[in-house]
CSV table of C-alpha atoms and ligand atoms in Angstrom, one decimal:
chain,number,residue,atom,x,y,z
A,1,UNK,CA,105.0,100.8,99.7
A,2,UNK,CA,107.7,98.4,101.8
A,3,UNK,CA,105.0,95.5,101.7
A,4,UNK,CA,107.8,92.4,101.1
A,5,UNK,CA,106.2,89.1,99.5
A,6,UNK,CA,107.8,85.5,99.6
A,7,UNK,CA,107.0,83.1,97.2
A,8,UNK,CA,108.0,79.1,97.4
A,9,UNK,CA,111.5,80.7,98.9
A,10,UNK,CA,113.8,77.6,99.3
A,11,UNK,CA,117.3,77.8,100.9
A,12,UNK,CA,119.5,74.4,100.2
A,13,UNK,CA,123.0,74.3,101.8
A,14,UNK,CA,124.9,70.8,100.8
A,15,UNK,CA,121.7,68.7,100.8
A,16,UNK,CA,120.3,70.7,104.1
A,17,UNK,CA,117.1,72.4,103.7
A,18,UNK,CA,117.2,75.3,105.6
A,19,UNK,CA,113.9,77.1,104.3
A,20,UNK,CA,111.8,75.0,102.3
A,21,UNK,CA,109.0,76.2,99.7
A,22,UNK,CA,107.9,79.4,102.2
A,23,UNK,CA,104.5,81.5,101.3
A,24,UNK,CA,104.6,84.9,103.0
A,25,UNK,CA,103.1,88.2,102.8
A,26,UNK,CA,104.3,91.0,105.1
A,27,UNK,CA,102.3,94.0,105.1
A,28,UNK,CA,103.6,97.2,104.8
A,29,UNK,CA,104.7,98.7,108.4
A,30,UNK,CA,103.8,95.6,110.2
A,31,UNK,CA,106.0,94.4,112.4
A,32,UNK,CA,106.6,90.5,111.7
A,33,UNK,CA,107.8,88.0,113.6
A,34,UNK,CA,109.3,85.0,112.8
A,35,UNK,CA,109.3,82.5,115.4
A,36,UNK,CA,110.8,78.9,116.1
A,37,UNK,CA,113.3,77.1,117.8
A,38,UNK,CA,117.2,77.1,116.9
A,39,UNK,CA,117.7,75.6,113.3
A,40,UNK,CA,114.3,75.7,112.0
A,41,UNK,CA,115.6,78.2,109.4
A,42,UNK,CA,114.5,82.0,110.5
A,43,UNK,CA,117.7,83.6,109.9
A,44,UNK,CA,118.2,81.6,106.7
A,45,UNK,CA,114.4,83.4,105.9
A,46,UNK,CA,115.8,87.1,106.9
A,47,UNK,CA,119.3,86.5,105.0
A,48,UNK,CA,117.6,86.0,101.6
A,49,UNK,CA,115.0,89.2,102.7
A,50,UNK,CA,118.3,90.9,103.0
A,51,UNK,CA,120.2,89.8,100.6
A,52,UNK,CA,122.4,88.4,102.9
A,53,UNK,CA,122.2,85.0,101.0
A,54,UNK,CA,120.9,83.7,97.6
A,55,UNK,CA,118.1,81.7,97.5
A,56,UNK,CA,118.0,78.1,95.9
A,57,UNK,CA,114.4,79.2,94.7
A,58,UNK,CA,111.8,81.1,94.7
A,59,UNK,CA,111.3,85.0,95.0
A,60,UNK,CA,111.2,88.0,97.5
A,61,UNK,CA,109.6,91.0,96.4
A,62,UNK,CA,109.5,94.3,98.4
A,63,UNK,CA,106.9,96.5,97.2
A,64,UNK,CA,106.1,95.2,93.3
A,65,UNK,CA,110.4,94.8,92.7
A,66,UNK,CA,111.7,91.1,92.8
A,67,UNK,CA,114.7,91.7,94.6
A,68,UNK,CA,116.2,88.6,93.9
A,69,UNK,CA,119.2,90.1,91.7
A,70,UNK,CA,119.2,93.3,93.5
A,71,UNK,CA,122.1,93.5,95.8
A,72,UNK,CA,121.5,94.0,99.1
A,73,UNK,CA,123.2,98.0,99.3
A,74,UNK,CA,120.6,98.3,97.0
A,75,UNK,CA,117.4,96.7,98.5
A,76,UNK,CA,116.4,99.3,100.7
A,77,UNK,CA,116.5,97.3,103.7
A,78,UNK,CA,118.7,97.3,106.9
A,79,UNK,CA,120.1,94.3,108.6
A,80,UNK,CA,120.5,94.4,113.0
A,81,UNK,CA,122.2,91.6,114.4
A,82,UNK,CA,122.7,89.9,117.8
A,83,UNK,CA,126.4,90.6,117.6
A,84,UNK,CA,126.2,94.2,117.0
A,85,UNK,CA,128.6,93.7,114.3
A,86,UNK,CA,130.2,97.7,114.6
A,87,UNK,CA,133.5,98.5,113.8
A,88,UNK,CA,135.7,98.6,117.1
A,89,UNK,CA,137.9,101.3,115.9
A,90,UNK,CA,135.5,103.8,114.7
A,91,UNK,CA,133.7,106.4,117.1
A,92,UNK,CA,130.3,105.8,118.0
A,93,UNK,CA,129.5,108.4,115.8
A,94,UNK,CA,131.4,107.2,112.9
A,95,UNK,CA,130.0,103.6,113.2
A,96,UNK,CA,126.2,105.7,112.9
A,97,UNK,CA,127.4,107.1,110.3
A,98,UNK,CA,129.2,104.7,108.2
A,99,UNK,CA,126.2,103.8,106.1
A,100,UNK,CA,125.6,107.0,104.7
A,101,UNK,CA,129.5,107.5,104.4
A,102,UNK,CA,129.4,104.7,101.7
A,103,UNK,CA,126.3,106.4,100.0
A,104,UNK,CA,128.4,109.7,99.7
A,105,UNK,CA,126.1,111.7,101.5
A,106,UNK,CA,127.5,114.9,102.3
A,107,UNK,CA,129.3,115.3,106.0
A,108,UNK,CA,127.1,117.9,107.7
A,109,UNK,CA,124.0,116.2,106.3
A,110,UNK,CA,125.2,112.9,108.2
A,111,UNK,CA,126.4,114.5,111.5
A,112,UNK,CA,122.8,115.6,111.4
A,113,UNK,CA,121.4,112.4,110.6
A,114,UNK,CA,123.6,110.8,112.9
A,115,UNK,CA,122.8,113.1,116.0
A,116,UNK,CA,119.5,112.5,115.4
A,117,UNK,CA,119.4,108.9,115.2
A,118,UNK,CA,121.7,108.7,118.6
A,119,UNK,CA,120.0,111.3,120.5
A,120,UNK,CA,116.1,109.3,120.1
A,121,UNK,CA,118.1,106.2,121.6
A,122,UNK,CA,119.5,108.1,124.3
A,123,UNK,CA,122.8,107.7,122.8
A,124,UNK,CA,123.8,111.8,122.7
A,125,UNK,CA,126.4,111.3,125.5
A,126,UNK,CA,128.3,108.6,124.2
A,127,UNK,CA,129.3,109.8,120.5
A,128,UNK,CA,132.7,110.1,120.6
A,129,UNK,CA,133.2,107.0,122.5
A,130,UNK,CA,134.7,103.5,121.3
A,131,UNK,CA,132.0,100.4,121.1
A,132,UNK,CA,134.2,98.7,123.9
A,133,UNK,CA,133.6,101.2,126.3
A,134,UNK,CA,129.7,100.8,125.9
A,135,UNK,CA,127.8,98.5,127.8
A,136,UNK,CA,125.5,95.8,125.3
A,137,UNK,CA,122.8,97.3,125.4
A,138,UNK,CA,124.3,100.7,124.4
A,139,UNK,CA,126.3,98.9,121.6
A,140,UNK,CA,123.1,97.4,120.3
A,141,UNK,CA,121.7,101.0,120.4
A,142,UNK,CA,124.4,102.3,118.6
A,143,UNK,CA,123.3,99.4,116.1
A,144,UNK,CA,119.8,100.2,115.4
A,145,UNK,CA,120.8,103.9,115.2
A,146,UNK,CA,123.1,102.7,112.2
A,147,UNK,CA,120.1,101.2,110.7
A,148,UNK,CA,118.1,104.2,111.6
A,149,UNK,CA,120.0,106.4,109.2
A,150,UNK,CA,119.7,104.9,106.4
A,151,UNK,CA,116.1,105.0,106.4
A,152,UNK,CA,115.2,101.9,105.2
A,153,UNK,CA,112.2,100.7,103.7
A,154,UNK,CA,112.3,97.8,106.2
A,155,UNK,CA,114.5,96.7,109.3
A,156,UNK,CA,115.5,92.9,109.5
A,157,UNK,CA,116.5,92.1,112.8
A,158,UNK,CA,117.7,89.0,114.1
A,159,UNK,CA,117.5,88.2,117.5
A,160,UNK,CA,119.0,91.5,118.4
A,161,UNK,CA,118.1,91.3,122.1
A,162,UNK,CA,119.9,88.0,122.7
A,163,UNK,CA,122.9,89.2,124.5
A,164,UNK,CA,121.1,91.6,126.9
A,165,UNK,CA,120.3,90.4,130.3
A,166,UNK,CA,116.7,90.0,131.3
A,167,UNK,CA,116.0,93.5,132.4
A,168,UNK,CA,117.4,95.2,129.7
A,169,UNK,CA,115.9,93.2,127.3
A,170,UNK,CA,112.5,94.2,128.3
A,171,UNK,CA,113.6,97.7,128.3
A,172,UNK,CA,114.6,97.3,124.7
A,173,UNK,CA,111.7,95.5,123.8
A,174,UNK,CA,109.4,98.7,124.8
A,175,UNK,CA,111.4,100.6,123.0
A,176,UNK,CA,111.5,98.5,120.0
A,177,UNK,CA,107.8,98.9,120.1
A,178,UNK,CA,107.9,102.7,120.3
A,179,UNK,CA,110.6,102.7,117.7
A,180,UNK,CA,108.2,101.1,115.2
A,181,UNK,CA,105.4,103.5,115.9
A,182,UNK,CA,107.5,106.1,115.4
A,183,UNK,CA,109.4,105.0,112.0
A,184,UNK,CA,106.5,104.0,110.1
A,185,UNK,CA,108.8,101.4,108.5
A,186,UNK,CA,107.9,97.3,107.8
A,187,UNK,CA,110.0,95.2,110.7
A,188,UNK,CA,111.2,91.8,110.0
A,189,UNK,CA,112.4,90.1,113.7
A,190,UNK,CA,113.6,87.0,114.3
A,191,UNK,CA,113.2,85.5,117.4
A,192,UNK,CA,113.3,82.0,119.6
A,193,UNK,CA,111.9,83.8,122.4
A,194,UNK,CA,107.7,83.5,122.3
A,195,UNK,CA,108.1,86.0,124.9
A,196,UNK,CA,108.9,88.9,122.6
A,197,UNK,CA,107.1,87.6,119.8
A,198,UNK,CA,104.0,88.2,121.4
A,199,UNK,CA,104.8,91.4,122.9
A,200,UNK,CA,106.1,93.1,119.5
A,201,UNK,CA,104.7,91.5,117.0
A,202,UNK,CA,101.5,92.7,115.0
A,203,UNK,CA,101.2,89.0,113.4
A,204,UNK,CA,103.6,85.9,114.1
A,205,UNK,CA,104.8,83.5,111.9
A,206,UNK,CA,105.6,80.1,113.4
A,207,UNK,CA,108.7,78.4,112.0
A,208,UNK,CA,109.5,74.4,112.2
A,209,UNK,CA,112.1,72.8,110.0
A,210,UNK,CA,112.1,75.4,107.2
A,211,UNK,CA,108.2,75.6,107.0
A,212,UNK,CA,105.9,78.3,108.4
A,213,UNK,CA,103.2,76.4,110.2
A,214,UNK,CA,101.1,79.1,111.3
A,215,UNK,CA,101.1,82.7,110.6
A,216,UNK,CA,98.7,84.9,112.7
A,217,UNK,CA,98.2,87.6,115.0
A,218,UNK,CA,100.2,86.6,118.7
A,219,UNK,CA,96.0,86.3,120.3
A,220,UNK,CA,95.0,84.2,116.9
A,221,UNK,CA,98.3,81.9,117.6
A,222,UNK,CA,97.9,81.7,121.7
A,223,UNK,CA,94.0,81.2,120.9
A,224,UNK,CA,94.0,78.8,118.5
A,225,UNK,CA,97.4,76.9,117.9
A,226,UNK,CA,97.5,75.2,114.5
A,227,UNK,CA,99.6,72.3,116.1
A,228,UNK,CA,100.5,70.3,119.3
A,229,UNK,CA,104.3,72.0,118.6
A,230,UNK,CA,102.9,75.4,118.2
A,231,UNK,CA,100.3,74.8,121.7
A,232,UNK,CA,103.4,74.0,123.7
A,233,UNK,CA,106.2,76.3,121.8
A,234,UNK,CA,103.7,79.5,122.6
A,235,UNK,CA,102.8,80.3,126.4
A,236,UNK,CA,104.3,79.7,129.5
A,237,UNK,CA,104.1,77.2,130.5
A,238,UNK,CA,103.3,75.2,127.6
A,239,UNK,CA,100.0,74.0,126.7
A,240,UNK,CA,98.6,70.8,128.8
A,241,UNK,CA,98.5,67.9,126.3
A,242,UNK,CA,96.0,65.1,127.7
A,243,UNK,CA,95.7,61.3,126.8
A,244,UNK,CA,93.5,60.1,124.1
A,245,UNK,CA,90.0,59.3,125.6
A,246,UNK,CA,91.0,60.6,129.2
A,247,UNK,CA,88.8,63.8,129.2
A,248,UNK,CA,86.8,63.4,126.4
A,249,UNK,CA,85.8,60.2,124.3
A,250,UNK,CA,87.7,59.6,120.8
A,251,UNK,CA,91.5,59.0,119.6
A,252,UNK,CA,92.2,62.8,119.4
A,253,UNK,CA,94.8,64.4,121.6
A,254,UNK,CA,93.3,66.9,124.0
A,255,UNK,CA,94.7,70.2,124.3
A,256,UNK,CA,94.2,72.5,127.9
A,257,UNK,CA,95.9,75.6,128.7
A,258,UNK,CA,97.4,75.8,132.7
A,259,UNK,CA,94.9,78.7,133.0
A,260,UNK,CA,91.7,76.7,132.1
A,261,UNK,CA,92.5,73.4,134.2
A,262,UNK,CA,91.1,73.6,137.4
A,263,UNK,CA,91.2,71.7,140.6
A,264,UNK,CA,87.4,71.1,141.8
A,265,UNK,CA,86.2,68.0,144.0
A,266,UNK,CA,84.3,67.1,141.4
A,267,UNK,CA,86.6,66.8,137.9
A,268,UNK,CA,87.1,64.5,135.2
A,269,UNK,CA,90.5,63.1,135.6
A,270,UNK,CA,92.5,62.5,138.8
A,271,UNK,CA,95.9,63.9,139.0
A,272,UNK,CA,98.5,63.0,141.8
A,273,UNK,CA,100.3,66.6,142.8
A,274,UNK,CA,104.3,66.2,141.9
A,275,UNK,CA,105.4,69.9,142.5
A,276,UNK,CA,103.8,73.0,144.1
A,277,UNK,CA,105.0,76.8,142.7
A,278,UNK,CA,104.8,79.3,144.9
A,279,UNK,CA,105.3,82.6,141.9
A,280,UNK,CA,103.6,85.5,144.4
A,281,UNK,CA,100.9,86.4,141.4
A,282,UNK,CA,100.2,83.2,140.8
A,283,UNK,CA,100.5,79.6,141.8
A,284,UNK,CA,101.7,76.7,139.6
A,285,UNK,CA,100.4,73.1,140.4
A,286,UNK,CA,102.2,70.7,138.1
A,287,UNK,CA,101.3,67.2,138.6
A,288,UNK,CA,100.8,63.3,136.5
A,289,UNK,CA,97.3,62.2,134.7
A,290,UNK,CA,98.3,58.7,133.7
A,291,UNK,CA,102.0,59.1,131.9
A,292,UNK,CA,101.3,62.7,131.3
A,293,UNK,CA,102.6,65.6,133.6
A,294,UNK,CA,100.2,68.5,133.6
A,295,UNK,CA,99.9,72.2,134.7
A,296,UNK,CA,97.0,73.8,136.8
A,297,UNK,CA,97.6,77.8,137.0
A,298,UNK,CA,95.8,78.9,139.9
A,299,UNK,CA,95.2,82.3,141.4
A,300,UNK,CA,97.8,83.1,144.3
A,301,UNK,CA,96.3,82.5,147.7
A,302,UNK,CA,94.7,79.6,146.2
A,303,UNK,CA,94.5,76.3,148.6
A,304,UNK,CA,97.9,74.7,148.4
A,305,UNK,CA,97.6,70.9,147.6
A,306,UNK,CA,100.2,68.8,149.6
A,307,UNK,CA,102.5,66.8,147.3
A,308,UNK,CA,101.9,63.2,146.7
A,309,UNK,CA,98.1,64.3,146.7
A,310,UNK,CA,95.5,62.7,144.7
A,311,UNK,CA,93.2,65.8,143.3
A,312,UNK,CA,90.4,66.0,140.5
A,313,UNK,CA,91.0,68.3,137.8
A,314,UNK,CA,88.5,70.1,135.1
A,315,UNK,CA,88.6,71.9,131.9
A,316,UNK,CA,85.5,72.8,130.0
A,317,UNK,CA,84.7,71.5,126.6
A,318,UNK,CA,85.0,75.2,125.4
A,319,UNK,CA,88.9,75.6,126.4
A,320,UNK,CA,89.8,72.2,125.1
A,321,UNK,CA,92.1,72.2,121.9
A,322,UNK,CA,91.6,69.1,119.6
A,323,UNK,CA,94.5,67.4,117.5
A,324,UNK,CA,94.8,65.0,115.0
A,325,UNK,CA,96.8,61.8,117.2
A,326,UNK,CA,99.0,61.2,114.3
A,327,UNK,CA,100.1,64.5,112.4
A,328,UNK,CA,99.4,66.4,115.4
A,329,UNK,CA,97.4,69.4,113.6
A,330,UNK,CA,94.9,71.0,115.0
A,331,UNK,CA,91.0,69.5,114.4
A,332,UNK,CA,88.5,72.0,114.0
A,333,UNK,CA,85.3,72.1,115.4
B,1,ATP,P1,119.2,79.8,115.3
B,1,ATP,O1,118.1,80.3,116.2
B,1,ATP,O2,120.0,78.7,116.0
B,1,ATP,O3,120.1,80.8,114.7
B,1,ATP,P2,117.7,79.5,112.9
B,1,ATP,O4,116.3,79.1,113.0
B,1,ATP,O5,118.0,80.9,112.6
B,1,ATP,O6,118.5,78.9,114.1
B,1,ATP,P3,119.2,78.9,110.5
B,1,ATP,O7,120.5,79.6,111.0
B,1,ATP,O8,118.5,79.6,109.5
B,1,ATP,O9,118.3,78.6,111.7
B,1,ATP,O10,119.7,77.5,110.0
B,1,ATP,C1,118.7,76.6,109.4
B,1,ATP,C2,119.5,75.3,109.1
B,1,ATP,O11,120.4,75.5,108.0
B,1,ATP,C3,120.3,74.7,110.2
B,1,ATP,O12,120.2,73.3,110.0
B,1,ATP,C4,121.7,75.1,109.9
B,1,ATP,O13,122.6,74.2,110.4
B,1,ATP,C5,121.7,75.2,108.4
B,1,ATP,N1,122.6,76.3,107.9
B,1,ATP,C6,122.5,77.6,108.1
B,1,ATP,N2,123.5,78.3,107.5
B,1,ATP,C7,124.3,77.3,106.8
B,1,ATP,C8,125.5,77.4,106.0
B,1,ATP,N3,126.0,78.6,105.7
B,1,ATP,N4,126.0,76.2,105.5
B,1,ATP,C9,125.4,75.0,105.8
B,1,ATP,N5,124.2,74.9,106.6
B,1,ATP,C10,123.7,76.0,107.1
């Protein structure tokens, strides 16, 4: 079992906090994301999985083993980064293989291993090749095929799609997805991109100055954010945030998805037009309810306000979000 377990983990560097008192069970073969904006301490998180770096407290199991004092050659886990990190002198086929080079694994056990793990990422052609005469995404192939051969119990990635341009990031993400199917392994990703957190993951956990604030599957997260931060970090555009008392009586902040405001002769609030979107599937009316600028998502083909309009806009009570004015955290019905 490659279930991994976090308990009160705590990173300190020189009076920073980088991960501070985390909780966090990762099931085995899921494929968890951890989420947040830069410096809220995901890679810090995935370093201690690793090994990578020593925590200030607290423990990581994988399966029923605390790990803490195990080295990270040893852990069982395998590490992709964003910068490939492959050695520009060795063959392609020699950088696949390198792992199980350093385990002592006999040589025509890891030319098999190796042309394996090339040939599912559509890497056969390129074996005897240098990294520098790859393209990115082919180099960050050529690193999850290294990771691939060692079999690991689970893969820790960090943000390894960063450097790919927008097209061949989705490309990668698919196959990231069919990757996990097919390894049957537990996948730890770390991402600032909500994008492919939803996509890939099978639960998210949302990260904010060293803390997990929500953990949950990406529906449970888009559904039901546990904070104004987390409404407006997941979905695109961000969540609507409305004024106290505008839409509803009470101090609470009101929460509306783009999707679920609508522009009818008849709604709650007026909203003076600012910018009109044209995206071909959709159309994007962004606009100001008092000193707050909101989002209406509208179906495309939809009437086109003029800018500088006054319109009235609705949400039902059922797709408004509730939080708490002062800590921000969500108020449940
Ligand atoms: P990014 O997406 O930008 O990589 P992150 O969420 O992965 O961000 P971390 O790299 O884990 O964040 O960093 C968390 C915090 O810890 C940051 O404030 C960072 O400056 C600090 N930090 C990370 N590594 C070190 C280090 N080796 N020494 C000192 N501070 C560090």
């Amino acid at each position: 079992m490659a279930n991994v377990r976090l308990q009160n983990l705590t990173k300190q560097f020189d009076g920073v906090t980088a991960v501070d008192g985390v909780d966090l069970d990762v099931a085995d073969r899921e494929f968890m994301i951890l989420l947040g904006p830069s410096g809220c301490g995901k890679s810090t998180l995935l370093r201690m999985i690793a090994g990578l770096e020593d925590p200030t407290e607290g423990e990581v199991f994988i399966g029923d083993t605390k790990v803490n004092d195990i080295l990270p050659k040893e852990r069982d886990v395998a590490m992709v980064f964003q910068s490939y990190a492959l050695y520009p002198h060795k063959t392609v086929r020699a950088n696949i293989e390198f792992p199980l080079k350093v385990r002592k694994v006999p040589k025509a056990e890891r030319a098999a291993a190796a042309t394996a793990a090339a040939e599912s990422l559509g890497l056969g052609d390129y074996m005897e090749r240098k990294p520098g005469a790859l393209s990115g995404g082919q180099r960050q192939r050529v690193a999850l095929a290294r990771a691939i051969v060692r079999d690991p119990a689970v893969f820790c990635m960090d943000e390894p799609l960063s450097n790919l341009d927008a097209k061949l990031r989705a490309e990668t993400r698919a196959e990231l997805i069919a990757l996990h199917q097919r390894l049957k392994s537990t996948f730890i990703y770390v991402t600032h991109d909500q994008v492919e957190a939803m996509t890939m993951g099978s639960r998210i956990a949302v990260m904010l100055r060293g803390k997990i604030e929500q953990v949950g599957t990406p529906q449970e997260v888009y559904d039901r954010p546990a904070s104004v931060f987390i409404a407006q970090f997941v979905g695109t555009p961000p969540m609507n945030i409305l004024p106290a008392g505008s839409i509803e009586p009470g101090d609470h902040l009101v929460g509306v998805r783009p999707e679920h405001v609508h522009i009818v002769a008849d709604g709650q609030l007026s909203m003076t037009v600012t910018l009109v979107e044209q995206l071909g599937h959709e159309l994007l009316v962004t606009g100001m309810v008092g000193d707050r600028r909101v989002i209406v998502r509208q179906a495309a083909h939809s009437a086109v306000p003029a800018i500088g309009a006054e319109v009235r806009i609705a949400a039902d009570a059922a797709d408004r979000h509730r939080f708490d004015p002062v800590t921000e955290r969500r108020i449940d019905e």
